């Protein structure tokens, strides 16, 4: 499996779409923060992560290009024929996809915090006392983003088509946005990863509750996807 992960890492760092989507995510995230004025590093944590749900749309595109393309050019079929187990192929693919998606989502917040800290200071109490809270917040955001990416992962192995791997997760994403702006938004938000992310930024939910929702969704999507992959004909 180590060799497969190494091969997927090589593919990721040579994937132009990954760098283009990362750049677009940074530009859009920065544009959305223009109305915030001068922020300290501490203030930019919540300000930048508040826009994370919007940037999640880029991970839908990345999922279609990174995962859907492997079915289109029969890469997974050739990997299985080369003697690799399906579980190893799946998890190496899933791990690098989730890592790449989180880089796309979290790169702009990290750059924003670094820039504002250098320009206007950290603010808050002190970086040392606030660092554990910031790390926990970023880790939880990564887990919730991974849970949302699980939709693309599952759709890729169900549909095995670039178009559907893009359109269905994007549709589900917009459905989530619609629900989170509806009359029952506060209630629904507690039970879906995208909602938990917004509640977390607004201090309306705990780290533990958000992690629980994210881990449950991620595990369900991964287990369903690997089960389908193990039973499907690839060619």
CSV table of N, CA and C in Angstrom, one decimal, residues 79-190:
chain,number,residue,atom,x,y,z
A,79,UNK,N,-4.6,-1.1,-12.3
A,79,UNK,CA,-4.0,-1.3,-11.0
A,79,UNK,C,-4.3,-2.6,-10.4
A,80,UNK,N,-5.6,-3.0,-10.6
A,80,UNK,CA,-6.0,-4.3,-10.0
A,80,UNK,C,-5.3,-5.5,-10.8
A,81,UNK,N,-5.3,-5.3,-12.2
A,81,UNK,CA,-4.6,-6.3,-13.0
A,81,UNK,C,-3.1,-6.5,-12.6
A,82,UNK,N,-2.5,-5.4,-12.1
A,82,UNK,CA,-1.1,-5.5,-11.7
A,82,UNK,C,-0.9,-6.2,-10.4
A,83,UNK,N,-2.0,-6.6,-9.8
A,83,UNK,CA,-1.8,-7.5,-8.6
A,83,UNK,C,-2.1,-6.8,-7.3
A,84,UNK,N,-2.5,-5.5,-7.3
A,84,UNK,CA,-2.8,-4.8,-6.1
A,84,UNK,C,-4.2,-5.2,-5.6
A,85,UNK,N,-4.4,-5.2,-4.3
A,85,UNK,CA,-5.7,-5.6,-3.7
A,85,UNK,C,-6.6,-4.4,-3.9
A,86,UNK,N,-7.9,-4.6,-4.0
A,86,UNK,CA,-8.9,-3.6,-4.2
A,86,UNK,C,-8.9,-2.6,-3.0
A,87,UNK,N,-8.8,-3.2,-1.8
A,87,UNK,CA,-8.8,-2.4,-0.6
A,87,UNK,C,-7.7,-1.4,-0.6
A,88,UNK,N,-6.5,-1.9,-0.9
A,88,UNK,CA,-5.3,-1.0,-1.0
A,88,UNK,C,-5.5,0.1,-2.0
A,89,UNK,N,-6.0,-0.3,-3.2
A,89,UNK,CA,-6.2,0.7,-4.2
A,89,UNK,C,-7.2,1.7,-3.8
A,90,UNK,N,-8.3,1.3,-3.2
A,90,UNK,CA,-9.3,2.2,-2.7
A,90,UNK,C,-8.8,3.2,-1.7
A,91,UNK,N,-8.1,2.7,-0.6
A,91,UNK,CA,-7.7,3.5,0.5
A,91,UNK,C,-6.6,4.5,0.1
A,92,UNK,N,-5.7,4.0,-0.8
A,92,UNK,CA,-4.6,4.9,-1.2
A,92,UNK,C,-5.2,6.1,-2.0
A,93,UNK,N,-6.2,5.7,-2.9
A,93,UNK,CA,-6.9,6.7,-3.7
A,93,UNK,C,-7.7,7.7,-2.8
A,94,UNK,N,-8.4,7.1,-1.8
A,94,UNK,CA,-9.3,7.9,-0.9
A,94,UNK,C,-8.4,8.9,0.0
A,95,UNK,N,-7.3,8.4,0.5
A,95,UNK,CA,-6.5,9.2,1.4
A,95,UNK,C,-5.9,10.4,0.7
A,96,UNK,N,-5.4,10.2,-0.5
A,96,UNK,CA,-4.8,11.3,-1.3
A,96,UNK,C,-5.9,12.3,-1.8
A,97,UNK,N,-7.0,11.8,-2.1
A,97,UNK,CA,-8.1,12.6,-2.5
A,97,UNK,C,-8.5,13.5,-1.3
A,98,UNK,N,-8.7,13.0,-0.2
A,98,UNK,CA,-9.1,13.7,1.0
A,98,UNK,C,-8.0,14.7,1.4
A,99,UNK,N,-6.7,14.3,1.3
A,99,UNK,CA,-5.6,15.2,1.6
A,99,UNK,C,-5.6,16.4,0.7
A,100,UNK,N,-5.8,16.1,-0.6
A,100,UNK,CA,-5.8,17.2,-1.6
A,100,UNK,C,-7.0,18.1,-1.5
A,101,UNK,N,-8.1,17.6,-1.1
A,101,UNK,CA,-9.3,18.4,-0.9
A,101,UNK,C,-9.1,19.3,0.3
A,102,UNK,N,-8.5,18.8,1.3
A,102,UNK,CA,-8.3,19.7,2.5
A,102,UNK,C,-7.3,20.8,2.2
A,103,UNK,N,-6.3,20.5,1.4
A,103,UNK,CA,-5.3,21.5,1.0
A,103,UNK,C,-6.1,22.6,0.2
A,104,UNK,N,-6.9,22.2,-0.7
A,104,UNK,CA,-7.7,23.2,-1.5
A,104,UNK,C,-8.6,24.1,-0.6
A,105,UNK,N,-9.1,23.5,0.4
A,105,UNK,CA,-10.1,24.2,1.3
A,105,UNK,C,-9.3,25.0,2.4
A,106,UNK,N,-8.2,24.5,2.9
A,106,UNK,CA,-7.6,25.2,4.1
A,106,UNK,C,-6.4,26.1,3.7
A,107,UNK,N,-5.9,26.0,2.5
A,107,UNK,CA,-4.8,26.8,2.1
A,107,UNK,C,-5.0,28.3,2.3
A,108,UNK,N,-6.2,28.8,1.8
A,108,UNK,CA,-6.5,30.2,1.9
A,108,UNK,C,-6.6,30.7,3.4
A,109,UNK,N,-7.3,29.9,4.3
A,109,UNK,CA,-7.3,30.4,5.7
A,109,UNK,C,-5.9,30.4,6.3
A,110,UNK,N,-5.0,29.4,6.0
A,110,UNK,CA,-3.7,29.4,6.5
A,110,UNK,C,-2.9,30.6,6.0
A,111,UNK,N,-3.0,30.9,4.7
A,111,UNK,CA,-2.2,32.0,4.2
A,111,UNK,C,-2.8,33.4,4.8
A,112,UNK,N,-4.1,33.4,4.9
A,112,UNK,CA,-4.7,34.6,5.5
A,112,UNK,C,-4.3,34.9,6.9
A,113,UNK,N,-4.2,33.8,7.7
A,113,UNK,CA,-3.8,34.0,9.1
A,113,UNK,C,-2.4,34.4,9.2
A,114,UNK,N,-1.5,33.8,8.4
A,114,UNK,CA,-0.1,34.1,8.3
A,114,UNK,C,0.1,35.6,7.9
A,115,UNK,N,-0.6,36.0,6.9
A,115,UNK,CA,-0.4,37.4,6.4
A,115,UNK,C,-0.9,38.4,7.4
A,116,UNK,N,-2.1,38.2,8.0
A,116,UNK,CA,-2.6,39.1,9.0
A,116,UNK,C,-1.8,39.1,10.3
A,117,UNK,N,-1.3,38.0,10.6
A,117,UNK,CA,-0.4,38.0,11.8
A,117,UNK,C,0.8,38.8,11.6
A,118,UNK,N,1.4,38.6,10.4
A,118,UNK,CA,2.6,39.3,10.1
A,118,UNK,C,2.4,40.8,9.9
A,119,UNK,N,1.2,41.2,9.4
A,119,UNK,CA,0.9,42.6,9.2
A,119,UNK,C,0.3,43.3,10.4
A,120,UNK,N,-0.6,42.7,11.1
A,120,UNK,CA,-1.3,43.4,12.2
A,120,UNK,C,-1.1,42.7,13.6
A,121,UNK,N,-0.2,41.7,13.6
A,121,UNK,CA,-0.1,41.0,14.9
A,121,UNK,C,-1.1,39.9,15.1
A,122,UNK,N,-0.9,39.1,16.2
A,122,UNK,CA,-1.8,38.0,16.4
A,122,UNK,C,-3.1,38.5,17.0
A,123,UNK,N,-3.1,39.4,18.0
A,123,UNK,CA,-4.3,39.8,18.7
A,123,UNK,C,-4.7,38.7,19.7
A,124,UNK,N,-5.9,38.7,20.1
A,124,UNK,CA,-6.4,37.6,21.1
A,124,UNK,C,-5.6,37.7,22.4
A,125,UNK,N,-5.4,36.6,23.0
A,125,UNK,CA,-4.6,36.6,24.3
A,125,UNK,C,-3.1,36.5,23.9
A,126,UNK,N,-2.7,35.4,23.4
A,126,UNK,CA,-1.3,35.2,22.9
A,126,UNK,C,-1.4,34.0,22.0
A,127,UNK,N,-0.4,33.9,21.0
A,127,UNK,CA,-0.4,32.8,20.1
A,127,UNK,C,-0.3,31.4,20.8
A,128,UNK,N,0.5,31.4,21.9
A,128,UNK,CA,0.7,30.2,22.6
A,128,UNK,C,-0.5,29.7,23.3
A,129,UNK,N,-1.3,30.6,23.9
A,129,UNK,CA,-2.5,30.2,24.6
A,129,UNK,C,-3.6,29.9,23.7
A,130,UNK,N,-3.6,30.5,22.5
A,130,UNK,CA,-4.7,30.3,21.5
A,130,UNK,C,-4.4,29.2,20.5
A,131,UNK,N,-3.2,28.7,20.5
A,131,UNK,CA,-2.8,27.7,19.4
A,131,UNK,C,-3.5,26.4,19.5
A,132,UNK,N,-3.8,25.9,20.7
A,132,UNK,CA,-4.5,24.6,20.8
A,132,UNK,C,-5.9,24.7,20.3
A,133,UNK,N,-6.6,25.9,20.6
A,133,UNK,CA,-7.9,26.1,20.1
A,133,UNK,C,-7.9,26.2,18.6
A,134,UNK,N,-7.0,26.9,18.0
A,134,UNK,CA,-6.9,27.1,16.5
A,134,UNK,C,-6.6,25.7,15.8
A,135,UNK,N,-5.7,24.9,16.4
A,135,UNK,CA,-5.4,23.6,15.8
A,135,UNK,C,-6.6,22.7,15.9
A,136,UNK,N,-7.3,22.7,17.0
A,136,UNK,CA,-8.5,21.9,17.1
A,136,UNK,C,-9.6,22.3,16.1
A,137,UNK,N,-9.7,23.6,15.9
A,137,UNK,CA,-10.7,24.2,15.0
A,137,UNK,C,-10.3,23.7,13.5
A,138,UNK,N,-9.1,23.8,13.2
A,138,UNK,CA,-8.6,23.4,11.8
A,138,UNK,C,-8.8,21.9,11.6
A,139,UNK,N,-8.4,21.1,12.7
A,139,UNK,CA,-8.6,19.7,12.5
A,139,UNK,C,-10.0,19.3,12.4
A,140,UNK,N,-10.9,19.9,13.1
A,140,UNK,CA,-12.3,19.6,13.0
A,140,UNK,C,-12.9,20.0,11.7
A,141,UNK,N,-12.4,21.2,11.2
A,141,UNK,CA,-12.8,21.6,9.8
A,141,UNK,C,-12.4,20.6,8.8
A,142,UNK,N,-11.2,20.1,8.9
A,142,UNK,CA,-10.7,19.1,8.0
A,142,UNK,C,-11.5,17.8,8.0
A,143,UNK,N,-11.9,17.4,9.2
A,143,UNK,CA,-12.8,16.2,9.3
A,143,UNK,C,-14.1,16.4,8.7
A,144,UNK,N,-14.7,17.6,8.9
A,144,UNK,CA,-16.0,17.9,8.3
A,144,UNK,C,-15.9,18.0,6.8
A,145,UNK,N,-14.8,18.6,6.3
A,145,UNK,CA,-14.6,18.7,4.9
A,145,UNK,C,-14.4,17.3,4.3
A,146,UNK,N,-13.7,16.5,5.0
A,146,UNK,CA,-13.5,15.1,4.5
A,146,UNK,C,-14.8,14.4,4.4
A,147,UNK,N,-15.7,14.6,5.4
A,147,UNK,CA,-17.0,14.0,5.3
A,147,UNK,C,-17.8,14.4,4.1
A,148,UNK,N,-17.7,15.7,3.8
A,148,UNK,CA,-18.4,16.2,2.5
A,148,UNK,C,-17.7,15.6,1.3
A,149,UNK,N,-16.4,15.5,1.3
A,149,UNK,CA,-15.7,14.8,0.2
A,149,UNK,C,-16.1,13.4,0.0
A,150,UNK,N,-16.6,12.8,1.1
A,150,UNK,CA,-17.0,11.4,1.0
A,150,UNK,C,-18.2,11.2,0.0
A,151,UNK,N,-19.0,12.3,-0.2
A,151,UNK,CA,-20.0,12.2,-1.2
A,151,UNK,C,-19.4,12.0,-2.6
A,152,UNK,N,-18.4,12.8,-2.9
A,152,UNK,CA,-17.7,12.7,-4.2
A,152,UNK,C,-17.1,11.3,-4.3
A,153,UNK,N,-16.5,10.8,-3.2
A,153,UNK,CA,-15.8,9.5,-3.2
A,153,UNK,C,-16.9,8.4,-3.5
A,154,UNK,N,-18.0,8.5,-2.9
A,154,UNK,CA,-19.0,7.5,-3.1
A,154,UNK,C,-19.6,7.6,-4.5
A,155,UNK,N,-19.9,8.8,-5.0
A,155,UNK,CA,-20.5,8.9,-6.3
A,155,UNK,C,-19.5,8.5,-7.4
A,156,UNK,N,-18.2,8.7,-7.2
A,156,UNK,CA,-17.2,8.3,-8.2
A,156,UNK,C,-17.2,6.8,-8.4
A,157,UNK,N,-17.4,6.0,-7.3
A,157,UNK,CA,-17.4,4.5,-7.4
A,157,UNK,C,-18.8,4.0,-7.8
A,158,UNK,N,-19.8,4.8,-7.6
A,158,UNK,CA,-21.2,4.4,-8.0
A,158,UNK,C,-21.3,4.6,-9.5
A,159,UNK,N,-21.0,5.9,-9.9
A,159,UNK,CA,-21.3,6.3,-11.3
A,159,UNK,C,-20.2,6.0,-12.3
A,160,UNK,N,-18.9,6.1,-11.8
A,160,UNK,CA,-17.7,5.8,-12.6
A,160,UNK,C,-17.8,6.7,-13.9
A,161,UNK,N,-18.1,7.9,-13.7
A,161,UNK,CA,-18.3,8.9,-14.8
A,161,UNK,C,-17.9,10.3,-14.3
A,162,UNK,N,-17.1,11.0,-15.0
A,162,UNK,CA,-16.7,12.3,-14.6
A,162,UNK,C,-17.8,13.3,-14.4
A,163,UNK,N,-18.7,13.3,-15.4
A,163,UNK,CA,-19.9,14.2,-15.3
A,163,UNK,C,-20.8,14.0,-14.1
A,164,UNK,N,-21.1,12.8,-13.9
A,164,UNK,CA,-22.0,12.5,-12.7
A,164,UNK,C,-21.3,12.6,-11.4
A,165,UNK,N,-20.0,12.3,-11.4
A,165,UNK,CA,-19.2,12.5,-10.2
A,165,UNK,C,-19.1,14.0,-9.8
A,166,UNK,N,-19.2,14.9,-10.8
A,166,UNK,CA,-19.2,16.3,-10.5
A,166,UNK,C,-20.6,16.8,-10.2
A,167,UNK,N,-21.6,16.4,-11.0
A,167,UNK,CA,-23.0,17.0,-10.9
A,167,UNK,C,-23.7,16.6,-9.7
A,168,UNK,N,-23.6,15.3,-9.3
A,168,UNK,CA,-24.4,14.8,-8.1
A,168,UNK,C,-23.9,15.4,-6.8
A,169,UNK,N,-22.6,15.4,-6.5
A,169,UNK,CA,-22.1,16.0,-5.3
A,169,UNK,C,-22.4,17.5,-5.3
A,170,UNK,N,-22.3,18.2,-6.5
A,170,UNK,CA,-22.6,19.6,-6.5
A,170,UNK,C,-24.0,19.9,-6.2
A,171,UNK,N,-24.9,19.0,-6.7
A,171,UNK,CA,-26.3,19.2,-6.5
A,171,UNK,C,-26.6,19.0,-5.0
A,172,UNK,N,-26.0,18.0,-4.4
A,172,UNK,CA,-26.1,17.7,-2.9
A,172,UNK,C,-25.6,18.9,-2.1
A,173,UNK,N,-24.5,19.5,-2.6
A,173,UNK,CA,-23.9,20.7,-1.9
A,173,UNK,C,-24.9,21.8,-1.9
A,174,UNK,N,-25.5,22.1,-3.1
A,174,UNK,CA,-26.5,23.2,-3.2
A,174,UNK,C,-27.7,22.9,-2.4
A,175,UNK,N,-28.1,21.6,-2.3
A,175,UNK,CA,-29.2,21.2,-1.5
A,175,UNK,C,-28.9,21.5,0.0
A,176,UNK,N,-27.7,21.2,0.4
A,176,UNK,CA,-27.3,21.6,1.8
A,176,UNK,C,-27.4,23.1,2.1
A,177,UNK,N,-26.9,23.8,1.1
A,177,UNK,CA,-27.0,25.3,1.3
A,177,UNK,C,-28.4,25.8,1.4
A,178,UNK,N,-29.3,25.2,0.5
A,178,UNK,CA,-30.7,25.5,0.6
A,178,UNK,C,-31.3,25.2,1.9
A,179,UNK,N,-31.0,24.0,2.4
A,179,UNK,CA,-31.6,23.6,3.7
A,179,UNK,C,-31.0,24.5,4.9
A,180,UNK,N,-29.8,24.9,4.8
A,180,UNK,CA,-29.2,25.7,5.8
A,180,UNK,C,-29.6,27.2,5.8
A,181,UNK,N,-30.4,27.5,4.8
A,181,UNK,CA,-31.0,28.9,4.7
A,181,UNK,C,-32.5,28.8,4.8
A,182,UNK,N,-33.0,27.6,5.1
A,182,UNK,CA,-34.5,27.5,5.3
A,182,UNK,C,-35.0,27.7,6.7
A,183,UNK,N,-36.3,27.5,6.9
A,183,UNK,CA,-36.8,27.8,8.2
A,183,UNK,C,-36.4,26.9,9.3
A,184,UNK,N,-35.9,25.7,9.0
A,184,UNK,CA,-35.4,24.7,10.0
A,184,UNK,C,-33.9,24.6,10.0
A,185,UNK,N,-33.3,25.6,9.6
A,185,UNK,CA,-31.8,25.6,9.4
A,185,UNK,C,-31.1,25.2,10.7
A,186,UNK,N,-31.5,25.8,11.8
A,186,UNK,CA,-30.7,25.6,13.1
A,186,UNK,C,-30.8,24.1,13.5
A,187,UNK,N,-32.0,23.5,13.3
A,187,UNK,CA,-32.1,22.1,13.6
A,187,UNK,C,-31.3,21.2,12.7
A,188,UNK,N,-31.5,21.4,11.4
A,188,UNK,CA,-30.8,20.6,10.4
A,188,UNK,C,-29.3,20.7,10.5
A,189,UNK,N,-28.8,21.9,10.8
A,189,UNK,CA,-27.4,22.1,10.9
A,189,UNK,C,-26.6,21.2,11.8
A,190,UNK,N,-27.3,20.8,12.9
A,190,UNK,CA,-26.7,19.9,13.9
A,190,UNK,C,-26.4,18.5,13.3
